[in-house]
JSON list of C-alpha atoms in Angstrom, two decimals:
[
{"chain": "A", "resi": 1, "resn": "MET", "atom": "CA", "xyz": [-56.72, 58.87, 3.73]},
{"chain": "A", "resi": 2, "resn": "LEU", "atom": "CA", "xyz": [-58.20, 55.86, 5.57]},
{"chain": "A", "resi": 3, "resn": "HIS", "atom": "CA", "xyz": [-60.99, 56.04, 8.09]},
{"chain": "A", "resi": 4, "resn": "HIS", "atom": "CA", "xyz": [-63.78, 53.85, 9.48]},
{"chain": "A", "resi": 5, "resn": "THR", "atom": "CA", "xyz": [-67.47, 54.32, 8.88]},
{"chain": "A", "resi": 6, "resn": "SER", "atom": "CA", "xyz": [-70.23, 53.02, 11.11]},
{"chain": "A", "resi": 7, "resn": "ARG", "atom": "CA", "xyz": [-70.98, 50.28, 8.53]},
{"chain": "A", "resi": 8, "resn": "ARG", "atom": "CA", "xyz": [-67.67, 48.54, 9.26]},
{"chain": "A", "resi": 9, "resn": "SER", "atom": "CA", "xyz": [-66.15, 49.31, 5.89]},
{"chain": "A", "resi": 10, "resn": "LEU", "atom": "CA", "xyz": [-62.95, 51.05, 4.96]},
{"chain": "A", "resi": 11, "resn": "VAL", "atom": "CA", "xyz": [-63.33, 54.22, 2.89]},
{"chain": "A", "resi": 12, "resn": "LEU", "atom": "CA", "xyz": [-60.63, 55.02, 0.34]},
{"chain": "A", "resi": 13, "resn": "GLY", "atom": "CA", "xyz": [-61.53, 58.43, -1.08]},
{"chain": "A", "resi": 14, "resn": "ALA", "atom": "CA", "xyz": [-64.83, 57.92, -2.94]},
{"chain": "A", "resi": 15, "resn": "ALA", "atom": "CA", "xyz": [-64.64, 54.08, -3.11]},
{"chain": "A", "resi": 16, "resn": "ALA", "atom": "CA", "xyz": [-65.61, 51.80, -0.23]},
{"chain": "A", "resi": 17, "resn": "LEU", "atom": "CA", "xyz": [-64.08, 48.39, 0.40]},
{"chain": "A", "resi": 18, "resn": "ALA", "atom": "CA", "xyz": [-65.91, 46.03, 2.75]},
{"chain": "A", "resi": 19, "resn": "LEU", "atom": "CA", "xyz": [-63.52, 44.17, 5.03]},
{"chain": "A", "resi": 20, "resn": "PRO", "atom": "CA", "xyz": [-64.05, 41.38, 7.56]},
{"chain": "A", "resi": 21, "resn": "VAL", "atom": "CA", "xyz": [-64.27, 42.56, 11.17]},
{"chain": "A", "resi": 22, "resn": "ALA", "atom": "CA", "xyz": [-60.91, 40.89, 11.95]},
{"chain": "A", "resi": 23, "resn": "ALA", "atom": "CA", "xyz": [-59.22, 42.90, 9.19]},
{"chain": "A", "resi": 24, "resn": "LEU", "atom": "CA", "xyz": [-60.76, 46.09, 10.54]},
{"chain": "A", "resi": 25, "resn": "ALA", "atom": "CA", "xyz": [-59.44, 45.23, 14.00]},
{"chain": "A", "resi": 26, "resn": "GLN", "atom": "CA", "xyz": [-55.96, 44.75, 12.53]},
{"chain": "A", "resi": 27, "resn": "GLN", "atom": "CA", "xyz": [-56.18, 48.04, 10.62]},
{"chain": "A", "resi": 28, "resn": "SER", "atom": "CA", "xyz": [-57.37, 49.82, 13.77]},
{"chain": "A", "resi": 29, "resn": "SER", "atom": "CA", "xyz": [-54.47, 48.48, 15.81]},
{"chain": "A", "resi": 30, "resn": "ALA", "atom": "CA", "xyz": [-52.03, 49.54, 13.07]},
{"chain": "A", "resi": 31, "resn": "THR", "atom": "CA", "xyz": [-53.33, 53.12, 13.30]},
{"chain": "A", "resi": 32, "resn": "GLY", "atom": "CA", "xyz": [-53.30, 53.11, 17.09]},
{"chain": "A", "resi": 33, "resn": "ALA", "atom": "CA", "xyz": [-57.09, 52.97, 17.53]},
{"chain": "A", "resi": 34, "resn": "LYS", "atom": "CA", "xyz": [-58.38, 50.24, 19.82]},
{"chain": "A", "resi": 35, "resn": "ALA", "atom": "CA", "xyz": [-61.09, 48.06, 18.30]},
{"chain": "A", "resi": 36, "resn": "PRO", "atom": "CA", "xyz": [-62.33, 44.99, 20.19]},
{"chain": "A", "resi": 37, "resn": "LEU", "atom": "CA", "xyz": [-61.50, 41.70, 18.51]},
{"chain": "A", "resi": 38, "resn": "VAL", "atom": "CA", "xyz": [-64.71, 39.82, 17.80]},
{"chain": "A", "resi": 39, "resn": "GLY", "atom": "CA", "xyz": [-65.70, 36.77, 15.83]},
{"chain": "A", "resi": 40, "resn": "PRO", "atom": "CA", "xyz": [-63.68, 33.62, 15.20]},
{"chain": "A", "resi": 41, "resn": "LEU", "atom": "CA", "xyz": [-60.35, 35.28, 16.13]},
{"chain": "A", "resi": 42, "resn": "ALA", "atom": "CA", "xyz": [-61.49, 36.45, 19.57]},
{"chain": "A", "resi": 43, "resn": "PRO", "atom": "CA", "xyz": [-59.97, 34.95, 22.73]},
{"chain": "A", "resi": 44, "resn": "ASN", "atom": "CA", "xyz": [-62.03, 32.20, 24.33]},
{"chain": "A", "resi": 45, "resn": "PRO", "atom": "CA", "xyz": [-61.47, 32.38, 28.12]},
{"chain": "A", "resi": 46, "resn": "ALA", "atom": "CA", "xyz": [-64.26, 29.84, 28.79]},
{"chain": "A", "resi": 47, "resn": "GLU", "atom": "CA", "xyz": [-62.55, 27.24, 26.59]},
{"chain": "A", "resi": 48, "resn": "PHE", "atom": "CA", "xyz": [-59.17, 27.97, 28.23]},
{"chain": "A", "resi": 49, "resn": "LYS", "atom": "CA", "xyz": [-60.65, 27.42, 31.70]},
{"chain": "A", "resi": 50, "resn": "LYS", "atom": "CA", "xyz": [-62.45, 24.28, 30.53]},
{"chain": "A", "resi": 51, "resn": "GLN", "atom": "CA", "xyz": [-59.20, 22.79, 29.15]},
{"chain": "A", "resi": 52, "resn": "VAL", "atom": "CA", "xyz": [-57.30, 23.55, 32.38]},
{"chain": "A", "resi": 53, "resn": "ASP", "atom": "CA", "xyz": [-60.10, 22.17, 34.57]},
{"chain": "A", "resi": 54, "resn": "GLN", "atom": "CA", "xyz": [-60.45, 18.98, 32.51]},
{"chain": "A", "resi": 55, "resn": "PHE", "atom": "CA", "xyz": [-56.71, 18.36, 32.60]},
{"chain": "A", "resi": 56, "resn": "THR", "atom": "CA", "xyz": [-56.16, 19.06, 36.30]},
{"chain": "A", "resi": 57, "resn": "GLY", "atom": "CA", "xyz": [-59.33, 17.42, 37.60]},
{"chain": "A", "resi": 58, "resn": "SER", "atom": "CA", "xyz": [-59.25, 17.61, 41.39]},
{"chain": "A", "resi": 59, "resn": "ALA", "atom": "CA", "xyz": [-55.44, 17.98, 41.56]},
{"chain": "A", "resi": 60, "resn": "THR", "atom": "CA", "xyz": [-53.83, 21.23, 42.63]},
{"chain": "A", "resi": 61, "resn": "PRO", "atom": "CA", "xyz": [-51.19, 22.18, 40.03]},
{"chain": "A", "resi": 62, "resn": "VAL", "atom": "CA", "xyz": [-47.62, 22.48, 41.34]},
{"chain": "A", "resi": 63, "resn": "ALA", "atom": "CA", "xyz": [-45.31, 25.14, 39.87]},
{"chain": "A", "resi": 64, "resn": "ASP", "atom": "CA", "xyz": [-42.21, 22.97, 40.19]},
{"chain": "A", "resi": 65, "resn": "GLY", "atom": "CA", "xyz": [-40.84, 20.17, 38.06]},
{"chain": "A", "resi": 66, "resn": "LEU", "atom": "CA", "xyz": [-41.88, 21.46, 34.63]},
{"chain": "A", "resi": 67, "resn": "GLN", "atom": "CA", "xyz": [-39.64, 23.62, 32.44]},
{"chain": "A", "resi": 68, "resn": "LEU", "atom": "CA", "xyz": [-41.17, 25.80, 29.72]},
{"chain": "A", "resi": 69, "resn": "ASP", "atom": "CA", "xyz": [-38.93, 27.55, 27.20]},
{"chain": "A", "resi": 70, "resn": "VAL", "atom": "CA", "xyz": [-40.60, 30.13, 24.94]},
{"chain": "A", "resi": 71, "resn": "PRO", "atom": "CA", "xyz": [-38.95, 33.23, 23.44]},
{"chain": "A", "resi": 72, "resn": "ALA", "atom": "CA", "xyz": [-40.02, 36.47, 25.14]},
{"chain": "A", "resi": 73, "resn": "LEU", "atom": "CA", "xyz": [-40.49, 38.04, 21.70]},
{"chain": "A", "resi": 74, "resn": "ALA", "atom": "CA", "xyz": [-42.13, 36.02, 18.92]},
{"chain": "A", "resi": 75, "resn": "ASP", "atom": "CA", "xyz": [-41.07, 37.60, 15.64]},
{"chain": "A", "resi": 76, "resn": "ASN", "atom": "CA", "xyz": [-43.05, 35.01, 13.64]},
{"chain": "A", "resi": 77, "resn": "PRO", "atom": "CA", "xyz": [-46.44, 34.45, 15.33]},
{"chain": "A", "resi": 78, "resn": "SER", "atom": "CA", "xyz": [-47.25, 31.64, 12.88]},
{"chain": "A", "resi": 79, "resn": "ALA", "atom": "CA", "xyz": [-44.46, 29.42, 14.23]},
{"chain": "A", "resi": 80, "resn": "VAL", "atom": "CA", "xyz": [-43.44, 30.24, 17.80]},
{"chain": "A", "resi": 81, "resn": "PRO", "atom": "CA", "xyz": [-40.99, 27.64, 19.20]},
{"chain": "A", "resi": 82, "resn": "VAL", "atom": "CA", "xyz": [-42.11, 26.07, 22.48]},
{"chain": "A", "resi": 83, "resn": "LYS", "atom": "CA", "xyz": [-40.05, 23.55, 24.46]},
{"chain": "A", "resi": 84, "resn": "VAL", "atom": "CA", "xyz": [-41.48, 21.65, 27.42]},
{"chain": "A", "resi": 85, "resn": "LYS", "atom": "CA", "xyz": [-39.55, 19.30, 29.70]},
{"chain": "A", "resi": 86, "resn": "VAL", "atom": "CA", "xyz": [-40.48, 17.50, 32.89]},
{"chain": "A", "resi": 87, "resn": "THR", "atom": "CA", "xyz": [-37.60, 18.03, 35.31]},
{"chain": "A", "resi": 88, "resn": "ALA", "atom": "CA", "xyz": [-39.25, 16.13, 38.18]},
{"chain": "A", "resi": 89, "resn": "PRO", "atom": "CA", "xyz": [-37.82, 12.66, 38.77]},
{"chain": "A", "resi": 90, "resn": "ILE", "atom": "CA", "xyz": [-39.25, 10.02, 36.43]},
{"chain": "A", "resi": 91, "resn": "THR", "atom": "CA", "xyz": [-39.32, 6.52, 37.90]},
{"chain": "A", "resi": 92, "resn": "GLU", "atom": "CA", "xyz": [-40.87, 3.15, 37.01]},
{"chain": "A", "resi": 93, "resn": "GLN", "atom": "CA", "xyz": [-43.65, 4.00, 39.48]},
{"chain": "A", "resi": 94, "resn": "ASP", "atom": "CA", "xyz": [-44.20, 7.64, 38.51]},
{"chain": "A", "resi": 95, "resn": "TRP", "atom": "CA", "xyz": [-43.73, 9.06, 35.02]},
{"chain": "A", "resi": 96, "resn": "CYS", "atom": "CA", "xyz": [-45.31, 11.77, 32.92]},
{"chain": "A", "resi": 97, "resn": "GLU", "atom": "CA", "xyz": [-48.42, 10.48, 31.15]},
{"chain": "A", "resi": 98, "resn": "GLU", "atom": "CA", "xyz": [-49.44, 13.63, 29.29]},
{"chain": "A", "resi": 99, "resn": "ILE", "atom": "CA", "xyz": [-48.42, 17.21, 28.57]},
{"chain": "A", "resi": 100, "resn": "ILE", "atom": "CA", "xyz": [-50.64, 19.93, 27.11]},
{"chain": "A", "resi": 101, "resn": "VAL", "atom": "CA", "xyz": [-49.67, 23.39, 25.89]},
{"chain": "A", "resi": 102, "resn": "LEU", "atom": "CA", "xyz": [-52.27, 26.15, 25.99]},
{"chain": "A", "resi": 103, "resn": "ALA", "atom": "CA", "xyz": [-52.21, 29.63, 24.44]},
{"chain": "A", "resi": 104, "resn": "GLU", "atom": "CA", "xyz": [-54.42, 31.62, 26.82]},
{"chain": "A", "resi": 105, "resn": "LEU", "atom": "CA", "xyz": [-55.73, 34.19, 24.30]},
{"chain": "A", "resi": 106, "resn": "ASN", "atom": "CA", "xyz": [-55.99, 32.06, 21.16]},
{"chain": "A", "resi": 107, "resn": "PRO", "atom": "CA", "xyz": [-59.53, 31.38, 19.89]},
{"chain": "A", "resi": 108, "resn": "SER", "atom": "CA", "xyz": [-58.72, 27.66, 20.32]},
{"chain": "A", "resi": 109, "resn": "PRO", "atom": "CA", "xyz": [-56.39, 27.59, 23.36]},
{"chain": "A", "resi": 110, "resn": "LEU", "atom": "CA", "xyz": [-55.21, 23.95, 23.16]},
{"chain": "A", "resi": 111, "resn": "THR", "atom": "CA", "xyz": [-52.16, 24.07, 20.88]},
{"chain": "A", "resi": 112, "resn": "CYS", "atom": "CA", "xyz": [-50.86, 20.53, 21.45]},
{"chain": "A", "resi": 113, "resn": "ARG", "atom": "CA", "xyz": [-51.35, 17.38, 23.51]},
{"chain": "A", "resi": 114, "resn": "LEU", "atom": "CA", "xyz": [-48.50, 14.91, 24.02]},
{"chain": "A", "resi": 115, "resn": "HIS", "atom": "CA", "xyz": [-48.80, 11.38, 25.47]},
{"chain": "A", "resi": 116, "resn": "PHE", "atom": "CA", "xyz": [-45.96, 9.42, 27.06]},
{"chain": "A", "resi": 117, "resn": "THR", "atom": "CA", "xyz": [-45.48, 5.90, 28.44]},
{"chain": "A", "resi": 118, "resn": "ALA", "atom": "CA", "xyz": [-43.30, 4.48, 31.19]},
{"chain": "A", "resi": 119, "resn": "LEU", "atom": "CA", "xyz": [-40.88, 3.26, 28.50]},
{"chain": "A", "resi": 120, "resn": "THR", "atom": "CA", "xyz": [-40.27, 6.79, 27.17]},
{"chain": "A", "resi": 121, "resn": "GLY", "atom": "CA", "xyz": [-37.74, 7.45, 29.94]},
{"chain": "A", "resi": 122, "resn": "THR", "atom": "CA", "xyz": [-38.09, 11.22, 29.65]},
{"chain": "A", "resi": 123, "resn": "ALA", "atom": "CA", "xyz": [-40.90, 13.65, 28.98]},
{"chain": "A", "resi": 124, "resn": "GLU", "atom": "CA", "xyz": [-39.86, 16.50, 26.74]},
{"chain": "A", "resi": 125, "resn": "ALA", "atom": "CA", "xyz": [-40.93, 17.93, 23.41]},
{"chain": "A", "resi": 126, "resn": "ALA", "atom": "CA", "xyz": [-40.32, 20.87, 21.09]},
{"chain": "A", "resi": 127, "resn": "VAL", "atom": "CA", "xyz": [-43.18, 22.18, 18.98]},
{"chain": "A", "resi": 128, "resn": "ARG", "atom": "CA", "xyz": [-44.12, 25.33, 17.10]},
{"chain": "A", "resi": 129, "resn": "VAL", "atom": "CA", "xyz": [-47.44, 27.00, 17.83]},
{"chain": "A", "resi": 130, "resn": "ARG", "atom": "CA", "xyz": [-49.41, 29.78, 16.19]},
{"chain": "A", "resi": 131, "resn": "LEU", "atom": "CA", "xyz": [-50.30, 32.74, 18.40]},
{"chain": "A", "resi": 132, "resn": "SER", "atom": "CA", "xyz": [-53.08, 35.19, 17.65]},
{"chain": "A", "resi": 133, "resn": "GLN", "atom": "CA", "xyz": [-51.66, 37.96, 19.85]},
{"chain": "A", "resi": 134, "resn": "THR", "atom": "CA", "xyz": [-49.37, 38.79, 22.77]},
{"chain": "A", "resi": 135, "resn": "GLN", "atom": "CA", "xyz": [-50.31, 36.42, 25.60]},
{"chain": "A", "resi": 136, "resn": "THR", "atom": "CA", "xyz": [-49.23, 33.82, 28.15]},
{"chain": "A", "resi": 137, "resn": "ILE", "atom": "CA", "xyz": [-48.34, 30.26, 27.17]},
{"chain": "A", "resi": 138, "resn": "HIS", "atom": "CA", "xyz": [-49.22, 27.57, 29.74]},
{"chain": "A", "resi": 139, "resn": "ALA", "atom": "CA", "xyz": [-47.85, 24.03, 29.94]},
{"chain": "A", "resi": 140, "resn": "LEU", "atom": "CA", "xyz": [-49.35, 21.36, 32.17]},
{"chain": "A", "resi": 141, "resn": "ALA", "atom": "CA", "xyz": [-48.00, 17.86, 32.79]},
{"chain": "A", "resi": 142, "resn": "ARG", "atom": "CA", "xyz": [-49.90, 15.02, 34.49]},
{"chain": "A", "resi": 143, "resn": "MET", "atom": "CA", "xyz": [-47.83, 12.39, 36.27]},
{"chain": "A", "resi": 144, "resn": "LYS", "atom": "CA", "xyz": [-48.91, 8.75, 36.77]},
{"chain": "A", "resi": 145, "resn": "SER", "atom": "CA", "xyz": [-49.37, 9.52, 40.49]},
{"chain": "A", "resi": 146, "resn": "GLY", "atom": "CA", "xyz": [-52.01, 12.15, 39.61]},
{"chain": "A", "resi": 147, "resn": "LYS", "atom": "CA", "xyz": [-49.74, 15.08, 40.42]},
{"chain": "A", "resi": 148, "resn": "VAL", "atom": "CA", "xyz": [-50.09, 17.97, 37.93]},
{"chain": "A", "resi": 149, "resn": "LEU", "atom": "CA", "xyz": [-47.12, 20.20, 37.13]},
{"chain": "A", "resi": 150, "resn": "VAL", "atom": "CA", "xyz": [-47.58, 23.65, 35.63]},
{"chain": "A", "resi": 151, "resn": "ALA", "atom": "CA", "xyz": [-45.42, 26.34, 34.03]},
{"chain": "A", "resi": 152, "resn": "LYS", "atom": "CA", "xyz": [-46.28, 29.54, 32.19]},
{"chain": "A", "resi": 153, "resn": "GLN", "atom": "CA", "xyz": [-44.48, 32.26, 30.31]},
{"chain": "A", "resi": 154, "resn": "ALA", "atom": "CA", "xyz": [-45.54, 35.55, 28.70]},
{"chain": "A", "resi": 155, "resn": "VAL", "atom": "CA", "xyz": [-44.82, 36.03, 24.99]},
{"chain": "A", "resi": 156, "resn": "THR", "atom": "CA", "xyz": [-44.91, 39.31, 23.08]},
{"chain": "A", "resi": 157, "resn": "VAL", "atom": "CA", "xyz": [-46.05, 38.82, 19.50]},
{"chain": "A", "resi": 158, "resn": "ALA", "atom": "CA", "xyz": [-44.46, 41.14, 16.97]},
{"chain": "A", "resi": 159, "resn": "ALA", "atom": "CA", "xyz": [-46.58, 42.13, 13.97]},
{"chain": "A", "resi": 160, "resn": "SER", "atom": "CA", "xyz": [-45.60, 40.13, 10.92]},
{"chain": "A", "resi": 161, "resn": "GLY", "atom": "CA", "xyz": [-45.01, 41.56, 7.47]},
{"chain": "A", "resi": 162, "resn": "CYS", "atom": "CA", "xyz": [-48.15, 39.94, 6.06]},
{"chain": "A", "resi": 163, "resn": "GLY", "atom": "CA", "xyz": [-50.48, 41.79, 8.44]},
{"chain": "A", "resi": 164, "resn": "MET", "atom": "CA", "xyz": [-51.32, 38.89, 10.74]}
]
């Protein structure tokens, strides 16, 4: 029988096995008990806000012109496919300069940063990101004109077989 002690160790009969706090949080969630995630795997809302604020600057993000395609259920949280495409018109005067993808509840929210030039002709990419838990994925695109496009989508992370 498994149970927690106040010393943050896992007791197996008469033997005790010390586990990292993150492993205890995973074990607690597997048994249905809620343990707060702390340490290096904890969400970092301040860093998420900082990344969004730095990218948008003084621009007000527009929820039109950016397409985000992420599966609703991520069966492999180590490699979740994410596709981002600017659907707004791209011209010689106004093109997408940069796209970022953020995982809101990851300890390090910035999952990728993509740069484009006027010669690219289109602004789209497909990447795989690692997710620490069920959360919302955000994509932001900055156009040459300064306009910022935004899209977001919720993703449910299924527990993997290796206990992630």
